């Protein structure tokens, strides 16, 4: 082993994420392309009922994050639920959790880059999508290679911009609703006109849940950051407990405004629904500002995806589930090889957008694959938490858990039932069915590679 490799192994991750970083990372992780761009196909499925879709899915993800939070506060490590699945379930489940998470967020990162191309095309329609995605990829990779504090600062200000913009948009939207659209209840007439609140019936509502799931992919980043948080016992519970409030404000509040300002069937996929609606009511300046915000949001989420993927790959290497080279750290505690490898694979989307310039189509195909991966990931968190809690109950150590998930084990079973309903619905949707078919084959592939790894040892 070279002297440089030994030096890299001697370095350790730095707890450089302050409480303000954690709060904004948690905020930013729950607000991204899923809201700004992914909401468009969801609106097509369910109409104004998207408000209920976000409410139900948001409640589910809150409970899942409480389960993850219970484990992460007890043991704040890098690698998060992959580490817990390995320790409290089995070696294979830890392997599956880590590689599935890494893979699905590689796909999610590609979806973000595809969306970024759409946003930039709003201003620069003549610049090829592949060129803009490549430029953004290089910039975000450079930020992640500095140190964890640099990532935290960039994410803090990016989240600050997009959260401030969303709050301003909600307030401005309600101002328009109450001042230019008549008196109550006529000012909210778009919520029930054009076919009613659920114009496509209960089936449209169920189908929307599959797409909405994509919007909440990334909130589990809160658990990933535990290994580099300065005070995880304090910052993690605060960030997770405020998640439900953030969902109510940012997702449900935003959808109430959007669905009230314009008929649901006029929201298309050509650009962000936010930009389209403000253009339609004649506020072009607001459209440009909002396009900038959604661009920052997408860059912010990709920044977090690259961060979390490098840490998950580092955790896999530490557990012996990935080549040891991925555990190499710089003097600043950055997993160098893991970051460069994750960024390098994201070049696939550059090639894809070069071959298929219609980035909107690329986005939708990636969305279906990401949702399938999220189903696996969240199931592992739920089941691992049950094994985690039962271990502490069996050993009489419940008093060691400072941040208990509520309603155990009832809520665990209810969340599993919710996931099964989502999978059943995906099976009935042409755009999602291939990703459901891929799930058992993906798990089998991971099992074979896991066994091969063990044989080689």
Coordinates of C-alpha atoms in Angstrom, one line a residue:
X1 CA 0.0 0.0 0.0
X2 CA 1.4 3.4 -0.9
X3 CA 2.1 6.1 1.7
X4 CA -0.7 8.2 0.2
X5 CA -3.2 5.5 0.7
X6 CA -2.1 5.0 4.2
X7 CA -2.5 8.7 4.8
X8 CA -6.0 8.6 3.3
X9 CA -7.0 5.8 5.6
X10 CA -5.7 7.7 8.7
X11 CA -7.9 10.7 8.0
X12 CA -11.4 10.8 9.4
X13 CA -14.6 12.5 8.5
X14 CA -15.1 15.9 10.0
X15 CA -18.2 17.0 12.0
X16 CA -18.4 20.3 10.1
X17 CA -22.2 20.6 9.7
X18 CA -23.6 23.1 12.1
X19 CA -27.2 23.2 13.4
X20 CA -28.1 25.9 10.8
X21 CA -26.7 23.7 8.0
X22 CA -28.7 20.7 9.3
X23 CA -31.9 22.8 9.3
X24 CA -31.5 24.1 5.8
X25 CA -30.3 20.7 4.5
X26 CA -33.5 19.2 5.9
X27 CA -35.6 22.0 4.3
X28 CA -33.8 21.7 1.0
X29 CA -34.0 17.9 0.9
X30 CA -37.8 18.1 1.0
X31 CA -38.1 20.7 -1.7
X32 CA -36.7 20.1 -5.1
X33 CA -37.5 19.0 -8.7
X34 CA -40.2 16.7 -7.4
X35 CA -42.2 19.8 -6.4
X36 CA -41.2 22.2 -9.1
X37 CA -41.2 19.9 -12.1
X38 CA -42.4 16.5 -11.1
X39 CA -45.7 18.0 -9.8
X40 CA -46.8 18.6 -13.4
X41 CA -47.4 14.9 -14.4
X42 CA -49.0 14.3 -11.0
X43 CA -51.5 17.1 -11.6
X44 CA -52.4 15.5 -14.9
X45 CA -53.3 12.3 -13.0
X46 CA -55.3 13.6 -10.1
X47 CA -56.1 17.3 -10.7
X48 CA -56.7 19.5 -7.6
X49 CA -56.7 16.3 -5.6
X50 CA -52.9 16.5 -5.7
X51 CA -53.3 18.4 -2.4
X52 CA -54.6 15.3 -0.8
X53 CA -51.9 13.2 -2.5
X54 CA -49.1 15.2 -1.0
X55 CA -50.8 15.2 2.4
X56 CA -51.1 11.4 2.6
X57 CA -47.6 10.7 1.2
X58 CA -46.2 13.4 3.4
X59 CA -47.6 11.8 6.5
X60 CA -46.2 8.4 5.5
X61 CA -42.7 9.8 4.9
X62 CA -42.8 11.7 8.2
X63 CA -43.3 8.4 10.1
X64 CA -40.5 6.7 8.1
X65 CA -38.2 9.5 9.0
X66 CA -39.1 9.2 12.6
X67 CA -38.0 5.5 12.4
X68 CA -34.7 6.5 10.8
X69 CA -34.3 9.3 13.3
X70 CA -34.6 7.0 16.2
X71 CA -31.8 4.8 14.9
X72 CA -29.6 7.8 13.7
X73 CA -29.8 9.6 17.1
X74 CA -28.8 6.5 18.9
X75 CA -25.9 5.8 16.6
X76 CA -25.0 8.9 14.4
X77 CA -22.8 7.2 11.7
X78 CA -22.1 7.8 8.1
X79 CA -23.8 5.2 5.9
X80 CA -27.1 5.6 7.9
X81 CA -29.7 2.9 7.3
X82 CA -27.2 0.7 5.3
X83 CA -25.2 0.5 8.6
X84 CA -28.3 -0.3 10.6
X85 CA -29.6 -2.9 8.2
X86 CA -26.2 -4.6 8.3
X87 CA -26.0 -4.5 12.1
X88 CA -29.6 -5.3 13.1
X89 CA -30.9 -7.4 10.2
X90 CA -28.2 -9.1 8.1
X91 CA -25.1 -8.6 6.1
X92 CA -27.0 -8.9 2.8
X93 CA -29.7 -6.4 3.8
X94 CA -27.0 -3.9 4.7
X95 CA -25.4 -4.6 1.3
X96 CA -28.8 -4.3 -0.5
X97 CA -29.7 -1.1 1.4
X98 CA -26.5 0.6 0.5
X99 CA -26.2 -0.3 -3.1
X100 CA -29.9 0.2 -3.8
X101 CA -29.8 3.7 -2.2
X102 CA -26.6 4.6 -4.1
X103 CA -28.1 3.4 -7.4
X104 CA -31.5 5.0 -7.0
X105 CA -29.9 8.3 -6.1
X106 CA -27.6 8.1 -9.1
X107 CA -30.8 7.9 -11.1
X108 CA -32.4 10.7 -9.2
X109 CA -29.3 12.8 -9.8
X110 CA -29.6 12.1 -13.5
X111 CA -33.3 13.2 -13.3
X112 CA -32.3 16.4 -11.6
X113 CA -29.7 17.1 -14.3
X114 CA -32.3 16.4 -17.0
X115 CA -34.7 18.9 -15.3
X116 CA -31.9 21.5 -15.1
X117 CA -31.6 21.3 -18.9
X118 CA -35.3 22.1 -19.2
X119 CA -35.0 25.1 -16.9
X120 CA -31.9 26.5 -18.7
X121 CA -33.6 26.0 -22.1
X122 CA -36.2 28.5 -20.9
X123 CA -33.6 31.2 -21.3
X124 CA -31.1 29.6 -23.7
X125 CA -33.2 27.4 -26.1
X126 CA -30.3 27.2 -28.6
X127 CA -27.7 25.7 -26.2
X128 CA -27.7 21.9 -26.3
X129 CA -29.0 20.2 -23.2
X130 CA -26.0 18.0 -22.9
X131 CA -23.7 21.0 -22.6
X132 CA -25.6 22.6 -19.8
X133 CA -25.9 19.3 -17.8
X134 CA -22.1 18.8 -18.2
X135 CA -21.3 22.3 -16.9
X136 CA -23.6 21.9 -13.9
X137 CA -22.1 18.5 -13.1
X138 CA -18.5 19.9 -13.1
X139 CA -19.4 22.8 -10.8
X140 CA -21.3 20.7 -8.2
X141 CA -18.5 18.1 -8.2
X142 CA -15.9 20.8 -7.4
X143 CA -18.0 22.1 -4.5
X144 CA -18.2 18.6 -3.0
X145 CA -14.5 18.0 -3.3
X146 CA -13.6 21.0 -1.0
X147 CA -14.9 19.8 2.4
X148 CA -18.2 19.1 4.2
X149 CA -18.4 22.7 5.4
X150 CA -18.3 23.9 1.8
X151 CA -21.1 21.6 0.9
X152 CA -23.1 22.7 4.0
X153 CA -22.6 26.4 3.1
X154 CA -23.7 26.0 -0.5
X155 CA -26.7 23.9 0.5
X156 CA -27.6 26.5 3.2
X157 CA -27.8 29.4 0.8
X158 CA -29.4 27.4 -2.0
X159 CA -32.1 26.2 0.4
X160 CA -32.5 29.7 1.8
X161 CA -33.1 31.0 -1.7
X162 CA -35.6 28.4 -2.8
X163 CA -37.5 28.3 0.6
X164 CA -37.7 32.1 0.6
X165 CA -39.0 32.1 -2.9
X166 CA -41.6 29.4 -2.2
X167 CA -42.9 31.3 0.8
X168 CA -43.0 34.5 -1.2
X169 CA -44.8 32.8 -4.0
X170 CA -47.4 31.3 -1.7
X171 CA -48.0 34.7 -0.1
X172 CA -48.2 36.4 -3.5
X173 CA -50.4 33.6 -4.8
X174 CA -52.9 34.1 -1.9
X175 CA -52.8 37.8 -2.5
X176 CA -53.8 37.3 -6.1
X177 CA -56.5 34.8 -5.1
X178 CA -58.1 37.1 -2.6
X179 CA -57.8 40.3 -4.5
X180 CA -58.3 39.5 -8.2
X181 CA -60.3 36.4 -8.3
X182 CA -63.5 37.4 -6.4
X183 CA -64.7 36.6 -2.9
X184 CA -64.8 33.3 -1.1
X185 CA -65.7 30.7 -2.2
X186 CA -65.5 31.8 -5.9
X187 CA -61.8 32.7 -5.6
X188 CA -61.0 29.0 -5.1
X189 CA -63.4 27.8 -7.9
X190 CA -60.6 26.1 -9.8
X191 CA -60.3 23.5 -7.0
X192 CA -63.7 22.0 -7.9
X193 CA -64.5 23.2 -11.4
X194 CA -63.4 21.2 -14.5
X195 CA -64.5 17.8 -13.2
X196 CA -64.3 18.3 -9.5
X197 CA -61.6 17.9 -6.8
X198 CA -60.8 14.4 -8.1
X199 CA -61.6 14.7 -11.9
X200 CA -60.1 11.3 -12.6
X201 CA -61.8 9.6 -9.6
X202 CA -60.2 7.5 -6.9
X203 CA -58.0 5.7 -9.5
X204 CA -56.4 8.9 -10.5
X205 CA -55.7 9.7 -6.8
X206 CA -54.1 6.3 -6.3
X207 CA -51.9 6.7 -9.4
X208 CA -50.8 10.1 -8.2
X209 CA -49.3 8.6 -5.1
X210 CA -46.7 6.7 -7.2
X211 CA -45.5 10.0 -8.8
X212 CA -45.7 11.9 -5.5
X213 CA -43.3 9.5 -3.9
X214 CA -40.5 10.9 -6.1
X215 CA -41.1 14.3 -4.6
X216 CA -40.1 13.0 -1.1
X217 CA -37.0 11.1 -2.3
X218 CA -34.1 12.7 -0.6
X219 CA -35.6 13.5 2.8
X220 CA -33.7 10.5 4.2
X221 CA -30.6 12.6 3.6
X222 CA -31.2 13.9 7.2
X223 CA -30.0 10.5 8.4
X224 CA -27.0 10.4 6.1
X225 CA -25.7 13.7 7.6
X226 CA -25.7 12.3 11.1
X227 CA -22.1 11.2 10.8
X228 CA -20.9 14.7 10.1
X229 CA -23.3 16.7 12.3
X230 CA -21.7 18.7 15.2
X231 CA -24.6 17.9 17.6
X232 CA -26.7 15.1 16.1
X233 CA -28.7 14.5 19.3
X234 CA -30.1 18.0 19.1
X235 CA -30.2 18.8 15.4
X236 CA -31.6 15.5 14.1
X237 CA -34.8 15.4 16.2
X238 CA -35.4 19.1 15.4
X239 CA -35.0 18.7 11.7
X240 CA -37.2 15.5 11.6
X241 CA -40.0 16.9 13.8
X242 CA -40.3 20.0 11.6
X243 CA -40.6 17.8 8.5
X244 CA -44.4 17.5 8.7
X245 CA -44.8 21.3 9.1
X246 CA -42.6 21.9 6.1
X247 CA -44.7 19.5 4.0
X248 CA -47.9 21.3 5.0
X249 CA -46.4 24.7 4.2
X250 CA -44.3 24.0 1.1
X251 CA -46.1 21.2 -0.7
X252 CA -49.8 21.5 0.4
X253 CA -49.7 25.3 0.6
X254 CA -48.0 25.6 -2.9
X255 CA -50.5 23.2 -4.5
X256 CA -53.5 25.1 -3.0
X257 CA -52.1 28.2 -4.7
X258 CA -51.3 26.6 -8.0
X259 CA -54.6 24.8 -8.3
X260 CA -56.5 27.9 -7.4
X261 CA -54.7 30.2 -9.8
X262 CA -55.3 28.1 -12.9
X263 CA -57.5 25.2 -14.1
X264 CA -55.6 22.0 -13.4
X265 CA -55.9 20.7 -17.0
X266 CA -53.8 23.7 -18.3
X267 CA -50.7 22.7 -16.5
X268 CA -48.4 20.9 -18.9
X269 CA -44.9 19.5 -19.0
X270 CA -43.2 22.2 -21.2
X271 CA -41.7 24.0 -18.1
X272 CA -42.2 24.2 -14.4
X273 CA -45.9 24.6 -13.5
X274 CA -44.9 27.6 -11.4
X275 CA -43.4 29.4 -14.4
X276 CA -46.2 28.5 -16.7
X277 CA -48.9 29.8 -14.4
X278 CA -47.3 33.1 -13.7
X279 CA -46.7 33.6 -17.4
X280 CA -50.3 32.9 -18.1
X281 CA -51.5 35.6 -15.7
X282 CA -49.1 38.1 -17.4
X283 CA -46.3 38.4 -14.8
X284 CA -43.3 37.7 -17.0
X285 CA -40.8 39.1 -14.4
X286 CA -42.1 36.6 -11.8
X287 CA -41.7 33.8 -14.4
X288 CA -38.0 34.6 -14.8
X289 CA -37.4 34.8 -11.1
X290 CA -39.2 31.5 -10.5
X291 CA -37.2 29.8 -13.3
X292 CA -34.1 30.9 -11.5
X293 CA -35.4 29.5 -8.3
X294 CA -36.3 26.1 -9.7
X295 CA -32.9 26.0 -11.3
X296 CA -31.2 26.7 -8.0
X297 CA -33.5 24.0 -6.4
X298 CA -32.5 21.4 -8.9
X299 CA -28.8 22.3 -8.5
X300 CA -29.3 22.1 -4.7
X301 CA -30.8 18.7 -4.8
X302 CA -28.1 17.3 -7.1
X303 CA -25.5 18.8 -4.8
X304 CA -27.1 16.8 -1.9
X305 CA -27.4 13.7 -4.0
X306 CA -23.7 13.7 -4.8
X307 CA -22.9 14.4 -1.2
X308 CA -25.1 11.5 0.1
X309 CA -24.0 9.1 -2.6
X310 CA -20.4 9.6 -1.8
X311 CA -21.1 9.1 1.9
X312 CA -23.1 5.9 1.2
X313 CA -20.3 4.5 -1.0
X314 CA -17.8 5.4 1.8
X315 CA -20.0 3.6 4.3
X316 CA -20.3 0.5 2.1
X317 CA -16.5 0.4 1.7
X318 CA -16.1 0.7 5.5
X319 CA -18.4 -2.3 6.0
X320 CA -16.5 -4.3 3.4
X321 CA -19.4 -4.1 0.9
X322 CA -17.5 -2.0 -1.7
X323 CA -13.8 -1.8 -2.8
X324 CA -11.7 -0.3 0.0
X325 CA -10.5 2.5 -2.3
X326 CA -13.9 4.1 -1.9
X327 CA -13.1 4.7 1.8
X328 CA -10.1 6.9 1.0
X329 CA -10.5 10.3 2.6
X330 CA -8.6 13.6 1.9
X331 CA -7.0 15.6 4.6
X332 CA -10.3 17.6 4.8
X333 CA -12.3 14.4 5.4
X334 CA -13.8 14.2 1.9
X335 CA -14.3 10.7 0.4
X336 CA -12.4 11.6 -2.8
X337 CA -12.7 8.4 -4.8
X338 CA -16.4 7.9 -3.9
X339 CA -17.3 11.5 -4.9
X340 CA -15.4 11.3 -8.2
X341 CA -16.9 7.9 -9.1
X342 CA -20.4 9.0 -8.3
X343 CA -19.9 12.2 -10.4
X344 CA -18.3 10.2 -13.2
X345 CA -21.3 7.9 -13.6
X346 CA -23.6 11.0 -13.7
X347 CA -22.0 11.7 -17.1
X348 CA -24.4 9.0 -18.4
X349 CA -27.1 11.7 -18.4
X350 CA -24.9 14.0 -20.4
X351 CA -24.7 11.3 -23.1
X352 CA -28.4 10.5 -22.8
X353 CA -29.4 14.2 -23.3
X354 CA -27.1 14.3 -26.3
X355 CA -28.8 11.3 -27.9
X356 CA -32.3 12.2 -26.7
X357 CA -32.7 16.0 -26.6
X358 CA -36.2 15.8 -25.2
X359 CA -35.2 16.0 -21.6
X360 CA -38.8 15.8 -20.4
X361 CA -39.1 12.3 -21.6
X362 CA -35.7 11.3 -20.0
X363 CA -37.0 12.8 -16.7
X364 CA -40.2 10.7 -16.7
X365 CA -38.4 7.4 -17.5
X366 CA -35.9 8.1 -14.6
X367 CA -38.7 9.0 -12.3
X368 CA -40.3 5.5 -12.6
X369 CA -37.0 3.8 -11.8
X370 CA -36.3 6.1 -8.8
X371 CA -39.7 5.4 -7.3
X372 CA -39.1 1.6 -7.5
X373 CA -35.8 2.1 -5.7
X374 CA -37.4 4.3 -3.1
X375 CA -40.0 1.6 -2.3
X376 CA -37.1 -0.8 -1.6
X377 CA -35.2 1.8 0.4
X378 CA -38.1 2.8 2.6
X379 CA -39.2 -0.8 3.2
X380 CA -35.7 -1.6 4.5
X381 CA -35.8 1.4 6.8
X382 CA -39.2 0.3 8.2
X383 CA -38.3 -3.3 8.7
X384 CA -34.8 -2.5 10.0
X385 CA -36.4 -0.2 12.6
X386 CA -38.6 -3.0 13.8
X387 CA -35.6 -5.2 14.3
X388 CA -33.7 -2.3 15.9
X389 CA -36.5 -1.6 18.4
X390 CA -37.1 -5.3 19.2
X391 CA -33.4 -5.7 20.0
X392 CA -33.5 -2.9 22.6
X393 CA -36.8 -4.2 24.0
X394 CA -35.3 -7.7 24.3
X395 CA -32.2 -6.4 26.0
X396 CA -34.1 -4.1 28.3
X397 CA -32.4 -1.0 27.0
X398 CA -35.3 1.1 25.8
X399 CA -34.3 4.0 28.1
X400 CA -31.2 4.4 25.8
X401 CA -33.4 5.5 23.0
X402 CA -33.8 9.3 23.2
X403 CA -35.9 9.9 20.1
X404 CA -38.5 7.1 19.9
X405 CA -40.7 6.6 16.8
X406 CA -44.4 6.9 17.8
X407 CA -47.0 4.1 17.6
X408 CA -44.5 1.2 17.3
X409 CA -45.2 -1.4 15.8
X410 CA -48.6 -0.4 14.5
X411 CA -47.3 2.5 12.4
X412 CA -44.6 0.2 10.9
X413 CA -47.2 -2.2 9.6
X414 CA -49.3 0.6 8.3
X415 CA -46.4 2.1 6.4
X416 CA -45.6 -1.3 4.9
X417 CA -49.2 -1.6 3.8
X418 CA -49.0 1.9 2.2
X419 CA -45.9 0.8 0.2
X420 CA -47.7 -2.4 -1.0
X421 CA -50.6 -0.3 -2.2
X422 CA -48.2 2.0 -4.1
X423 CA -46.5 -1.1 -5.8
X424 CA -49.9 -2.5 -6.7
X425 CA -50.9 0.8 -8.4
X426 CA -47.5 1.0 -10.2
X427 CA -48.2 -2.4 -11.6
X428 CA -51.3 -1.1 -13.3
X429 CA -49.6 1.9 -14.8
X430 CA -47.9 1.5 -18.2
X431 CA -45.1 3.9 -17.4
X432 CA -44.3 2.3 -14.0
X433 CA -44.9 -1.4 -14.7
X434 CA -41.4 -2.1 -16.1
X435 CA -39.8 -0.6 -13.0
X436 CA -42.0 -2.9 -10.8
X437 CA -41.0 -5.9 -12.9
X438 CA -37.4 -4.9 -12.4
X439 CA -37.6 -5.0 -8.6
X440 CA -37.2 -8.8 -8.0
X441 CA -34.5 -9.0 -10.7
X442 CA -32.6 -6.1 -9.1
X443 CA -32.7 -7.7 -5.7
X444 CA -31.6 -11.0 -7.2
X445 CA -28.7 -9.3 -8.9
X446 CA -27.6 -7.7 -5.7
X447 CA -27.9 -11.1 -3.9
X448 CA -25.7 -12.8 -6.5
X449 CA -23.1 -10.0 -6.3
X450 CA -23.2 -10.2 -2.5
X451 CA -22.6 -14.0 -2.5
X452 CA -19.8 -13.6 -5.1
X453 CA -18.2 -11.0 -2.8
X454 CA -18.3 -13.4 0.1
X455 CA -16.8 -16.3 -1.9
X456 CA -13.9 -14.1 -3.1
X457 CA -13.1 -13.3 0.6

